[in-house]
């Protein structure tokens, strides 16, 4: 410790360490050894595997913590399952009281928790005291409110069930709060696995649960590393898995949980842009950088780690930044005047070092403060310290600019035009956050609109609040934490809990070559020609040159439909990508198109009813009802088109946070066999109402009603490329869509196996998926066939923080 302090001698402040006596006393009370927290009691530590909680500032061992195995995970899931019955049956008010009690206990122990977190993680006490712990309390307060309001705000929804939650080490207690608070508010119970480098604050929280009288089994904690996490994630007693950590493990969990029916949310890595326009307040932006990349040693998933600076101000910006870096204080985390504490563990320091050295080898210019030389290295020996670092002259494609370093290292690039800034910002597989600096309203908001990221901070950075959704685009994951949107991650439409299984769909008959020279007259009586695909507003011949027979309700041939393949899906995606104009339209304009569609479908209701009846063999009356309901569904979604447009929150004085639902842009949709017209309309209408363009495979056995829509779409002013229809074998085509990198979300209604396949194959670009797990939905029932569930899956929330006053 003294060594580190000695480097501070040259600076103006003397040491001002926070007292850690109460934490030391707590560790001593537990004899430096902890078990798991299962069913309201701590298991006895001592036997079996354990891990050591270490203070990364000096390598000191703080405690031994039991490492959970399969048996511990089983016991914890069992306790949570038992507790779920009574916890989910409590009134909202009763659950709210428990959450208030947790919030109050966190506040009561705020100083203790801050010191404990700083000791175990290495982050400065200033941050744990002023940011982490107050936000933890805020989360429990805010979600006490959601517990109270659940039934009014989410009618028809039920808690999803027992939740497995896996958190990282960078904000141990805050990540716990982000996961536990909404789960408990929704009525779920929890098994949490803390991170191996930072197990202690979660153990303290377990004690707080006991102290606050939380019923046994509602919150369970298993300590351990990756193997423990894997055992938890694989447990079939979970209804939901929530994960924050690396994209690599997120992808593993996506594949593993595919087909299990578990709801999944992933909050993964980032390489977030920090865009400085030439009309920015440069001094404010410099302080912004300090918060963006040197907050929490840069071990922040949404760290502004890529500065993108307009050429005209780049020189000035870098000069001031370098001057500011001189004044940053790296040192003992418990010292109240420390800006940058210790990196969490030696393995993390090694990763940072390796990436920095590779950057230097690559030829980028590394700048570190003048004090960061030999003396610093000697003074910080024995602790995991790394100086603030800046790379300039970084090429946008280099690993430095593309890979998450997860340390106090900023890379900087320059741009000329706003268009270039956005192109650079979006040139990343990640899309977690973005920080935008400009004194010009138009410039700032235009960038906020165009940047692909779940959180955008205008003239600010790294702001968080329990009422504001947080989560990613692209490989930064899916799902939101915080806010109303975050509550959905722990809820499920109540009817889904008892949904019956869909009957199996028999495989398609063998394809035959398309004979489109034959013409209508050549077919046997009542037999149509081969039905084509519909791509970019035009009918298209299937690439394979093959079609498959479409039979009527009694198994007689009606016609042949195009046997779509990979190439057809690619063409359809290309057409959908190009139809950007649809997304740029107002909700009002889209609503008009949907009303027009409804009108034109109604005009031809008789013809469509006849088609549906013939294909499926249902009665004329039922078929007429299917067409009627389809018309009604279009009208419903037209009504929604200009009304699901977000919320405004005021999380801090003179700051607003806009919760904007943004379309995914291109969604792949696989329709079920049943209700061939109604299911198609029920899925496509909300997707396009929200501004998406879609690639759809209609009912594989009864595709004709959807194909008859080609003309209706043409006459209703639906622009080409907004709805693209590819007939063929549903699961084959769904697989192509799930793997396609230009599709941002996949909806699949079909078999359990197909659902599993779509989830597993979506892991490539971590697209959002919405699958039915082989369960049936009553498309005729408005509470199942339309509503917020559809709009929620058609959009993702972009949270835009903006100053609102000075
Ligand atoms: P990680 O993703 O391996 O660990 C996160 C959590 O997942 C920990 O609790 C860990 O025990 C658990 N875990 C590990 N393997 C698992 C598995 N197979 N199944 C279930 N759970 C598993 O991240 P790690 O190893 O701590 O850090 C590696 C790198 O990941 C960091 O250097 C950083 O770049 C990145 N990272 C990103 C975070 C973010 O919030 N975006 C958080 C932590 C790390
Ligand atoms: Mg530690």
PDB file of C-alpha atoms in Angstrom, residues 247 251 268-269 429-431 473-477 764-766:
ATOM      1  CA  UNK A 247     -20.224 -11.873 -26.113  1.00  0.00           C
ATOM      2  CA  UNK A 251     -23.237 -16.856 -27.721  1.00  0.00           C
ATOM      3  CA  UNK A 268     -22.893  -8.375 -23.747  1.00  0.00           C
ATOM      4  CA  UNK A 269     -19.838  -6.521 -24.850  1.00  0.00           C
ATOM      5  CA  UNK A 429     -20.242  -5.815 -34.525  1.00  0.00           C
ATOM      6  CA  UNK A 430     -21.400  -4.263 -31.275  1.00  0.00           C
ATOM      7  CA  UNK A 431     -24.162  -1.759 -30.613  1.00  0.00           C
ATOM      8  CA  UNK A 473     -28.224  -3.872 -30.637  1.00  0.00           C
ATOM      9  CA  UNK A 474     -26.365  -6.426 -32.720  1.00  0.00           C
ATOM     10  CA  UNK A 475     -23.766  -8.533 -30.884  1.00  0.00           C
ATOM     11  CA  UNK A 476     -24.185  -6.484 -27.725  1.00  0.00           C
ATOM     12  CA  UNK A 477     -27.171  -8.719 -27.063  1.00  0.00           C
ATOM     13  CA  UNK A 764     -24.128 -16.041 -35.319  1.00  0.00           C
ATOM     14  CA  UNK A 765     -25.106 -12.372 -35.186  1.00  0.00           C
ATOM     15  CA  UNK A 766     -27.084 -12.809 -31.950  1.00  0.00           C
TER      16      UNK A 766
END
